[in-house]
mmCIF file of C-alpha atoms (C1' of nucleotides) in Angstrom:
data_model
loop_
_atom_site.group_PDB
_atom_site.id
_atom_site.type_symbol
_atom_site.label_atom_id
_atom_site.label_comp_id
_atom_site.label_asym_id
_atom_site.label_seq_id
_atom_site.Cartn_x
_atom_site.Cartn_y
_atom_site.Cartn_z
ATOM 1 C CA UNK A 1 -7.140 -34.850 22.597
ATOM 2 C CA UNK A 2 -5.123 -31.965 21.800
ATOM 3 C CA UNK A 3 -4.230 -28.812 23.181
ATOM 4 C CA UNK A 4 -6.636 -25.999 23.234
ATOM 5 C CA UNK A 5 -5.764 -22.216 23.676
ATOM 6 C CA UNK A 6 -7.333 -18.940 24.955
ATOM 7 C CA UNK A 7 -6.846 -15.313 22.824
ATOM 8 C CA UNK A 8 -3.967 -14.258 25.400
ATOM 9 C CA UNK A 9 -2.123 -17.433 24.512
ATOM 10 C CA UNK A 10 -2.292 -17.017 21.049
ATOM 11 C CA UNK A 11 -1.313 -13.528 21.277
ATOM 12 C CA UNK A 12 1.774 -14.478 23.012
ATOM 13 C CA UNK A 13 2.455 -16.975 20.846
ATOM 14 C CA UNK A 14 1.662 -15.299 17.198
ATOM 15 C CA UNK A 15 2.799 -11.955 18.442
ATOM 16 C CA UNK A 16 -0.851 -10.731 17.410
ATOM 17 C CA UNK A 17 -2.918 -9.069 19.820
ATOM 18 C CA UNK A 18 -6.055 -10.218 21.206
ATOM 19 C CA UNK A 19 -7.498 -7.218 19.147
ATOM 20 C CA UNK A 20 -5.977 -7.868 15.805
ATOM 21 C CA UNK A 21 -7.220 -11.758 16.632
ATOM 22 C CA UNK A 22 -10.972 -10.695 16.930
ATOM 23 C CA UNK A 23 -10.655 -8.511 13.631
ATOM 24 C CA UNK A 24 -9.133 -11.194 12.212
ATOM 25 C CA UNK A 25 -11.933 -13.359 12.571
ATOM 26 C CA UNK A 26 -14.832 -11.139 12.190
ATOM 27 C CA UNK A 27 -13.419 -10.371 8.528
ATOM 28 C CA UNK A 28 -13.555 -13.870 7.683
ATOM 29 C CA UNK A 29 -9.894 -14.635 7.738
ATOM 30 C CA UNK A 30 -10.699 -17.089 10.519
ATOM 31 C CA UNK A 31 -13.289 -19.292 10.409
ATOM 32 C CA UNK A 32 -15.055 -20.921 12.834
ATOM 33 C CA UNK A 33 -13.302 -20.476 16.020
ATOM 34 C CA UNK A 34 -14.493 -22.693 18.729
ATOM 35 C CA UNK A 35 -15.701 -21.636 21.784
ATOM 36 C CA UNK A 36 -16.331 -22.803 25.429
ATOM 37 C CA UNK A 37 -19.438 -22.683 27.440
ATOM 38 C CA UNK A 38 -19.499 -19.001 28.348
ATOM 39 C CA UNK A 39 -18.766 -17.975 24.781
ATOM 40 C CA UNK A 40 -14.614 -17.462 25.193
ATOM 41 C CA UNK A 41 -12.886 -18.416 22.607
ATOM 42 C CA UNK A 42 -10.956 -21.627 22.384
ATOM 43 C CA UNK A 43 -8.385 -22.108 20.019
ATOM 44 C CA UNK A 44 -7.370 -25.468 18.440
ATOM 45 C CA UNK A 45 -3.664 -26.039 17.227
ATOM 46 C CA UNK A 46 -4.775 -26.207 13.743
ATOM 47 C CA UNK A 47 -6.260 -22.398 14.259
ATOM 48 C CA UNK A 48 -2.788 -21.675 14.977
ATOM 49 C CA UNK A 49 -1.112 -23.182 12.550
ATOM 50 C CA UNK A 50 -3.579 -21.099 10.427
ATOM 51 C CA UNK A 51 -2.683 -17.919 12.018
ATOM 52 C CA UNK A 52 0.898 -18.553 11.372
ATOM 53 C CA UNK A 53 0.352 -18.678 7.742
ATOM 54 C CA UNK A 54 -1.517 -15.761 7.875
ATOM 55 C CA UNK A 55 1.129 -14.079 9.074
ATOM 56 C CA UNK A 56 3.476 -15.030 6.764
ATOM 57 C CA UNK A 57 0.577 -14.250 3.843
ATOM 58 C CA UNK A 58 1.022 -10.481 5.417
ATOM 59 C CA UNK A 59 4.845 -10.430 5.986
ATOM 60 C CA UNK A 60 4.876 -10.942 1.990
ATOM 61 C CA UNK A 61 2.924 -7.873 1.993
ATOM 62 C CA UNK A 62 -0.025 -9.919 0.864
ATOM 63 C CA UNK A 63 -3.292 -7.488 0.808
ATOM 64 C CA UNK A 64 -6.216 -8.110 3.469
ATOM 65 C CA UNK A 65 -8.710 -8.567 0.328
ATOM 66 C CA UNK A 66 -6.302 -11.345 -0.944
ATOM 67 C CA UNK A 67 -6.162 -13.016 2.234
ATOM 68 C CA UNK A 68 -9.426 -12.863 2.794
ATOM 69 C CA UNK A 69 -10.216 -14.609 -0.506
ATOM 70 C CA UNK A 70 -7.794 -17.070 0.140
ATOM 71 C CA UNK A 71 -9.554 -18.286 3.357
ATOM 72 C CA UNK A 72 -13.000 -18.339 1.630
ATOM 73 C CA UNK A 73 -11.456 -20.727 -0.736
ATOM 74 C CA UNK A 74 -10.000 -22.943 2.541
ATOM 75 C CA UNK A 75 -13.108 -22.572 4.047
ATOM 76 C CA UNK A 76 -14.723 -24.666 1.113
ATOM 77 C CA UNK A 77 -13.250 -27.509 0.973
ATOM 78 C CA UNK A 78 -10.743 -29.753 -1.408
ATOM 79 C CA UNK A 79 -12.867 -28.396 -4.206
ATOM 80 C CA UNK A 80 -10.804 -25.447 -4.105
ATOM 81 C CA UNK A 81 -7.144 -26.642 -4.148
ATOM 82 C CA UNK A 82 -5.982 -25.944 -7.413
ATOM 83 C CA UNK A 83 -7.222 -22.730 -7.319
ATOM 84 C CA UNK A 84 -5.626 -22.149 -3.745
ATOM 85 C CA UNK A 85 -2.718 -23.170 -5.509
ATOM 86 C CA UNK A 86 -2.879 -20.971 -8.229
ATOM 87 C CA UNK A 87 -3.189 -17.802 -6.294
ATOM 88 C CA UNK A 88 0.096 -18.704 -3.969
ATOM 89 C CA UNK A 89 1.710 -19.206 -7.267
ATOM 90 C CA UNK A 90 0.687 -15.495 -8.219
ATOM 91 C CA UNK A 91 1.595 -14.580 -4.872
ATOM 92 C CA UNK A 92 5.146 -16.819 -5.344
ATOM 93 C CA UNK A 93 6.354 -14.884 -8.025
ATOM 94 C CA UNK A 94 5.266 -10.915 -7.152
ATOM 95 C CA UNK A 95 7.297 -12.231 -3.570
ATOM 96 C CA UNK A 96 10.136 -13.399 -5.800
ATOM 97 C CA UNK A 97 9.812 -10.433 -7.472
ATOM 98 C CA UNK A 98 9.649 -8.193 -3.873
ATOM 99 C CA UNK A 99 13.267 -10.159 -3.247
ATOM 100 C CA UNK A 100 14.771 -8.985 -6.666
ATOM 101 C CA UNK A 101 13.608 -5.376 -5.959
ATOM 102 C CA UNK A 102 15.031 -5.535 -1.964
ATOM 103 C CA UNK A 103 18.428 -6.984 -3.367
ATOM 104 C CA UNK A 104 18.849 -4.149 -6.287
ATOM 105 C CA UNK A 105 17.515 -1.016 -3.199
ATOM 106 C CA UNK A 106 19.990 -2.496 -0.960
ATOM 107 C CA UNK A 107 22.752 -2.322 -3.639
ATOM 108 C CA UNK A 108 22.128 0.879 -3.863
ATOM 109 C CA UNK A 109 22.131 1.719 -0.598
ATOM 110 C CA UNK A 110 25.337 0.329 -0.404
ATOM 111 C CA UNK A 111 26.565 2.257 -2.718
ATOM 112 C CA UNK A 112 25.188 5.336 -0.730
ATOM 113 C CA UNK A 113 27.284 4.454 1.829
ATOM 114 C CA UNK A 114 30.436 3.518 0.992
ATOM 115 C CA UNK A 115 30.158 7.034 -1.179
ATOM 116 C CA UNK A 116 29.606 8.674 2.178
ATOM 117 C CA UNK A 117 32.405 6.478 3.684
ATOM 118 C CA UNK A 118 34.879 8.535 0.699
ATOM 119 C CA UNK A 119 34.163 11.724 1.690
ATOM 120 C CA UNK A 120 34.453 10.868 5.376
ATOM 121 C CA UNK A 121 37.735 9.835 4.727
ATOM 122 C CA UNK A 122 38.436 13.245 2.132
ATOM 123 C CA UNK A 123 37.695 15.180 5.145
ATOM 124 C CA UNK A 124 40.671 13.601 7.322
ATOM 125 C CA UNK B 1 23.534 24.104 -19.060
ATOM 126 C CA UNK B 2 21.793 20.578 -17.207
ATOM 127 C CA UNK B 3 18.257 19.706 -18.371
ATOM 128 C CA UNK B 4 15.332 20.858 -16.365
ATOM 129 C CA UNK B 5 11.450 18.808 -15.878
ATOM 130 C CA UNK B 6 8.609 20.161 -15.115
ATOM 131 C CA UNK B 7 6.092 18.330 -12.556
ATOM 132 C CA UNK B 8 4.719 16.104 -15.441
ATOM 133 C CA UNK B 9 8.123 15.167 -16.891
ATOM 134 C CA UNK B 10 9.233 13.925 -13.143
ATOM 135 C CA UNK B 11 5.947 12.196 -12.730
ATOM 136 C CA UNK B 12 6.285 10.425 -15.967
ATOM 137 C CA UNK B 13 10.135 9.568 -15.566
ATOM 138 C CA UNK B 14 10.046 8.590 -11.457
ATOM 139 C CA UNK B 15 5.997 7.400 -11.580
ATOM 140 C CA UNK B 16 5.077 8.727 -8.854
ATOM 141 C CA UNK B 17 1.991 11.092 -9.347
ATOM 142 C CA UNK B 18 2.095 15.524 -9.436
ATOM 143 C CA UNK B 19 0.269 15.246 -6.219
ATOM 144 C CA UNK B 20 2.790 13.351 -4.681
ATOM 145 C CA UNK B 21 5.582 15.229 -5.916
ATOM 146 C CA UNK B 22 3.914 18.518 -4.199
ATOM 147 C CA UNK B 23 2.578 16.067 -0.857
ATOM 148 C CA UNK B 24 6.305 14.982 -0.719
ATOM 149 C CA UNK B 25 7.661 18.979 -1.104
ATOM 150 C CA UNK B 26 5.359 20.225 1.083
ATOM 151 C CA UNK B 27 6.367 17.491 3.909
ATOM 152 C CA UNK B 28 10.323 18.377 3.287
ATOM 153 C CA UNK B 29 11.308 15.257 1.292
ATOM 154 C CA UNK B 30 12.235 17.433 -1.584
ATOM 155 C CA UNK B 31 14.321 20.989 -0.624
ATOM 156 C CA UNK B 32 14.438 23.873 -2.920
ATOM 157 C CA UNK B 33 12.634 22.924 -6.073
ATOM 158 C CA UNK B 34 13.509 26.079 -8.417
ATOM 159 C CA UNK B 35 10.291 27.929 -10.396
ATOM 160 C CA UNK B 36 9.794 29.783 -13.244
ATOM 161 C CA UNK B 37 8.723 33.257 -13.344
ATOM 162 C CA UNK B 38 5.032 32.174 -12.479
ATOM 163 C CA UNK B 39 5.689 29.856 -10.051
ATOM 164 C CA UNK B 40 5.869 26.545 -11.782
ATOM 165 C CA UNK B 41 8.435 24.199 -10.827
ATOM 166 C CA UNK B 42 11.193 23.451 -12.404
ATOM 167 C CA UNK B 43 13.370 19.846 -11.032
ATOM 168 C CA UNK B 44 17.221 19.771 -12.048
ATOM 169 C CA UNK B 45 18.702 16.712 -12.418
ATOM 170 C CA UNK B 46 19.902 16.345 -8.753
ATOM 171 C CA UNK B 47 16.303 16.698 -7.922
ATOM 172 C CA UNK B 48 15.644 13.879 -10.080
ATOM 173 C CA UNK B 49 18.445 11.703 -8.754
ATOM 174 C CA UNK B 50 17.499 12.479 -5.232
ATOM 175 C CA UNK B 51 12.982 11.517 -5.614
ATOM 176 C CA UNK B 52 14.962 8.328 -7.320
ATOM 177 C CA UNK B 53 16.795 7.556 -3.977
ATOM 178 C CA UNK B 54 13.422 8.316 -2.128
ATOM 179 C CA UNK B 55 11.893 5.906 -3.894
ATOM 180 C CA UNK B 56 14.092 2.886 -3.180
ATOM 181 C CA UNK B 57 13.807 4.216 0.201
ATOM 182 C CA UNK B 58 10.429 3.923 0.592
ATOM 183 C CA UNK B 59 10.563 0.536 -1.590
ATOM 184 C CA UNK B 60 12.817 -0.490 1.009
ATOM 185 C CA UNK B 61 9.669 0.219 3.757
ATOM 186 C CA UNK B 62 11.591 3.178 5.589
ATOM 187 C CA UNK B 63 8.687 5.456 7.118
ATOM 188 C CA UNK B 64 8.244 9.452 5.750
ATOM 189 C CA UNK B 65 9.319 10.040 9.058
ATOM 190 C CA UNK B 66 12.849 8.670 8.885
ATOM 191 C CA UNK B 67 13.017 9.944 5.245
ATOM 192 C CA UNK B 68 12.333 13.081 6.801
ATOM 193 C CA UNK B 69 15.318 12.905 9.415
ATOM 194 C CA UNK B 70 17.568 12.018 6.328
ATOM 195 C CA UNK B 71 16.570 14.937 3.998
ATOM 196 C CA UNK B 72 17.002 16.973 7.040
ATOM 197 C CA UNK B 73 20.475 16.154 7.530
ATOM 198 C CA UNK B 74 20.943 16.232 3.814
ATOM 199 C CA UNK B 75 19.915 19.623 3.603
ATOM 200 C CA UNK B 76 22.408 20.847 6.474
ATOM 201 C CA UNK B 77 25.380 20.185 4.369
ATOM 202 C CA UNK B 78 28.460 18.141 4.607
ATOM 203 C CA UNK B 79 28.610 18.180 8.431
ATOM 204 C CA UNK B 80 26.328 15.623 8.757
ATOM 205 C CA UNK B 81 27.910 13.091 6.385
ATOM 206 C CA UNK B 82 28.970 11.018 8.942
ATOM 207 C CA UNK B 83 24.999 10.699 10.731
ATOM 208 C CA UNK B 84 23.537 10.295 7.260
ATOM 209 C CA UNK B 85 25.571 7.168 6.848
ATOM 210 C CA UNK B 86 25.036 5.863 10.083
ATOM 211 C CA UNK B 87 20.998 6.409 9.245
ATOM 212 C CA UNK B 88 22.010 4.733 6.407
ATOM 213 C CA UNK B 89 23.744 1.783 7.855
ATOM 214 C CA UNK B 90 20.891 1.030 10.187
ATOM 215 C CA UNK B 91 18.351 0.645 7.372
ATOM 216 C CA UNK B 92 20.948 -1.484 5.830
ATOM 217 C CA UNK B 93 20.177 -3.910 8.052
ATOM 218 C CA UNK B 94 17.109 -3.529 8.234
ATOM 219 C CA UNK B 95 16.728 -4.980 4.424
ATOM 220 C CA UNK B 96 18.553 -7.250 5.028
ATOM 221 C CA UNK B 97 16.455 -8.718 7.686
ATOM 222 C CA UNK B 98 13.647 -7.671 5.324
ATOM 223 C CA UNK B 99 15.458 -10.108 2.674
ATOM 224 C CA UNK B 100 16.373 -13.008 4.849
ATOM 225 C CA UNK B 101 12.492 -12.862 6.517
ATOM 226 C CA UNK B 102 11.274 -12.674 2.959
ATOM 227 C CA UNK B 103 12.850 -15.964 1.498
ATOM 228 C CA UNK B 104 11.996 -17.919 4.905
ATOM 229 C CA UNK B 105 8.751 -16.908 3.942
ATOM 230 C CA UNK B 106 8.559 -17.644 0.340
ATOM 231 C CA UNK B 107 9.873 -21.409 1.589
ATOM 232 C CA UNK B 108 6.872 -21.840 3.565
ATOM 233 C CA UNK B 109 4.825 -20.625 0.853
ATOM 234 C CA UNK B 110 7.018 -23.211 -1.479
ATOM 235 C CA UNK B 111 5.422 -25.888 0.683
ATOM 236 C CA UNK B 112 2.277 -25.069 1.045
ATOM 237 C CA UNK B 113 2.040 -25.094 -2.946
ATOM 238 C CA UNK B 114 3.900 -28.391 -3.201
ATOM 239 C CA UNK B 115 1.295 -29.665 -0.779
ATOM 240 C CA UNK B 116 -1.098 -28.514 -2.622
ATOM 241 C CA UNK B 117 0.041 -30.228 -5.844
ATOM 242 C CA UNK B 118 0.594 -33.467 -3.716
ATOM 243 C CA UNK B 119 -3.213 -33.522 -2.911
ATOM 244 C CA UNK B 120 -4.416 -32.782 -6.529
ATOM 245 C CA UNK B 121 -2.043 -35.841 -7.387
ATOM 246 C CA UNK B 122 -3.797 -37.967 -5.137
ATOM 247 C CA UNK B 123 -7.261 -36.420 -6.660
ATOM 248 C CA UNK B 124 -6.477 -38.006 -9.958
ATOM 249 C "C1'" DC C 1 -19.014 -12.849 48.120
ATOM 250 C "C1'" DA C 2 -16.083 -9.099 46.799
ATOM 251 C "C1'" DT C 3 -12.296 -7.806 44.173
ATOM 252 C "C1'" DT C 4 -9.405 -8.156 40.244
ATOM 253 C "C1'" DG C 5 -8.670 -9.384 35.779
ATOM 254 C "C1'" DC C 6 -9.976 -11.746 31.963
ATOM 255 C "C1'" DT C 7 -13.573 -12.275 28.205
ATOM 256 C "C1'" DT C 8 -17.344 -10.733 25.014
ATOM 257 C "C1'" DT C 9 -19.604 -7.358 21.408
ATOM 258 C "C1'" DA C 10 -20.384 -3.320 18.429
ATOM 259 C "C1'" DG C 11 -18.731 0.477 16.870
ATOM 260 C "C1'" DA C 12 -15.691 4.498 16.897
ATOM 261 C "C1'" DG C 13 -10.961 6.266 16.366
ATOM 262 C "C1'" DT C 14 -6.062 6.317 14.635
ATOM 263 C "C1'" DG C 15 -1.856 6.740 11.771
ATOM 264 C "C1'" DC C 16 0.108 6.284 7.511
ATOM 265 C "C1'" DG C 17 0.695 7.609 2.895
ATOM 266 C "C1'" DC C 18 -1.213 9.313 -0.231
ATOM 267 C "C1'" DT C 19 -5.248 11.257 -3.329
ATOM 268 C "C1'" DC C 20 -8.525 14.392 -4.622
ATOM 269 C "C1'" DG C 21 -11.305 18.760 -5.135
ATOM 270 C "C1'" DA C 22 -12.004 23.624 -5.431
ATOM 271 C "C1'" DA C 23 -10.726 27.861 -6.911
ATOM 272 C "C1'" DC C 24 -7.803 30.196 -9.439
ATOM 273 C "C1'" DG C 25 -3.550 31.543 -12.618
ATOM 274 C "C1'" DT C 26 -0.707 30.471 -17.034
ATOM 275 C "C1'" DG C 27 0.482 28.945 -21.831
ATOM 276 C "C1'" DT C 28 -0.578 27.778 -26.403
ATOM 277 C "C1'" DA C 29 -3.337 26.528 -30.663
ATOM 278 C "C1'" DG C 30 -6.803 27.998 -33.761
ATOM 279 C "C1'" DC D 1 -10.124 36.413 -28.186
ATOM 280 C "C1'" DT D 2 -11.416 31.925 -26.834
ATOM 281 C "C1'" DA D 3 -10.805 27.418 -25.552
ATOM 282 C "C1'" DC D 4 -8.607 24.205 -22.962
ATOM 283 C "C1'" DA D 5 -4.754 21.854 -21.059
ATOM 284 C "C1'" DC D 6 -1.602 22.365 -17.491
ATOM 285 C "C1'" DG D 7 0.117 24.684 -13.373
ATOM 286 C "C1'" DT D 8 -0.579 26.650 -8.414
ATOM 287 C "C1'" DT D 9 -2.250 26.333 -3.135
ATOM 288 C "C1'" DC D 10 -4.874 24.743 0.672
ATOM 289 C "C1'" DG D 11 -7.391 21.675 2.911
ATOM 290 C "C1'" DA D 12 -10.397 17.835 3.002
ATOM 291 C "C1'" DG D 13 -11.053 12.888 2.070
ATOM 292 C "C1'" DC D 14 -9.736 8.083 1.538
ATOM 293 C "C1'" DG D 15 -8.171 3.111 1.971
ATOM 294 C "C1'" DC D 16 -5.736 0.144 4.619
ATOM 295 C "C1'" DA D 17 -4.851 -2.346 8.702
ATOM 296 C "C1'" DC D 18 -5.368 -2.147 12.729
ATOM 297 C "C1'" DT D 19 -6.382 -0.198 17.668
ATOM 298 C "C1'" DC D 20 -9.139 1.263 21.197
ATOM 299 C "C1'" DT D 21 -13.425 2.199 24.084
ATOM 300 C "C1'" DA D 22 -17.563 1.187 26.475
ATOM 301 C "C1'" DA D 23 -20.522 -1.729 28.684
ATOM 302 C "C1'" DA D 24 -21.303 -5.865 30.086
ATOM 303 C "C1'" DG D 25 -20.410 -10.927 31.652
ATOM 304 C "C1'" DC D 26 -17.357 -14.673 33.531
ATOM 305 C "C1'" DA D 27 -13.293 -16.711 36.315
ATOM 306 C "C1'" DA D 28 -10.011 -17.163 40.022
ATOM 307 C "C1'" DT D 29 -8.274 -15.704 44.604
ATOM 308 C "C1'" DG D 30 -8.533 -14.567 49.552
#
DNA sequence: CATTGCTTTAGAGTGCGCTCGAACGTGTAG
DNA sequence: CTACACGTTCGAGCGCACTCTAAAGCAATG
């Protein structure tokens, strides 16, 4: 049998809070959350394995809309796999693309600095 | 005699929108745009190469608010060289977190697709 | 069996970064 | 002179992603 958890522990663990875990779910990102006899939710390790990919879905600056279609896709079946597929591959290359961008802004960030740096030293 | 834009020309050349060269003025990003005789604005070069650094800025994910602080600063003069790098320097690394988070992320995404593909192979 | 703290829901509120609209002035082509 | 495109200001509105509140129920401790 494997391990169940409450909200609070999933907070804790996702970094989430128990708020942003409700939305969450009543937007249809997560589907089908269990629950115990009084109605609390209980969370299964493959919710939270979920949630972490979620996560990662948003730290890529994937949209809510995106996500959201992305679940509805999980949420029916194997049917759906290639076209699961083919929207991380869309989402694969505009975060490829995000890493390109970063790497060129930092350059010239860099750049921004070290001219700083110059006149620092001008200033001696 | 250096070449001068109106609000159009700078919205065409950086792509961000008329309105948000004005929102952007009217916040403090942009100091001292020179007019014309009946008011329209006219952006020098520098003004151009400065919306340009806002832009990687903000592409970068730092907040109007710190923006804000750093046109400040700018707009004091030379004296504050020295804090304008240090501003500097600490978004530095914050990209550079940004970066490193970013590819651990596109790995995970990486595997989820070559899952994927695993389980249409099996389909077949 | 009372207190304290957790849970639930529905719905309202917030902060960010724009984005738009209204009302009005300017510049230019026919 | 008349269109009509482009400029101005001020303030309101919007979309996103949460974030919080209220009112109620359940759980654990002394």
């Amino acid at each position: 049998m494997s391990k169940q958890f409450t909200i609070q522990q999933i907070s804790q663990i996702t970094g989430l809070t128990a708020h942003t875990l409700r939305y969450y779910e009543k937007i249809g990102l997560l589907d089908g959350v269990a629950r115990n006899e009084s109605g609390y939710r209980k969370y299964r390790e493959s919710d939270l394995l979920w949630i972490d990919f979620l996560i990662r879905l948003r730290e890529t600056r994937m949209p809510i809309s995106e996500m959201k279609q992305f679940s509805d896709l999980r949420s029916q079946g194997k049917a759906t796999i290639k076209e699961r597929r083919t929207l991380l591959e869309r989402h694969q290359n505009k975060v490829t693309k995000q890493i390109a961008d970063l790497k060129e802004n930092l350059l010239k960030i860099e750049h921004k600095i070290a001219h700083y740096k110059a006149l620092e030293e001008e200033d001696i």
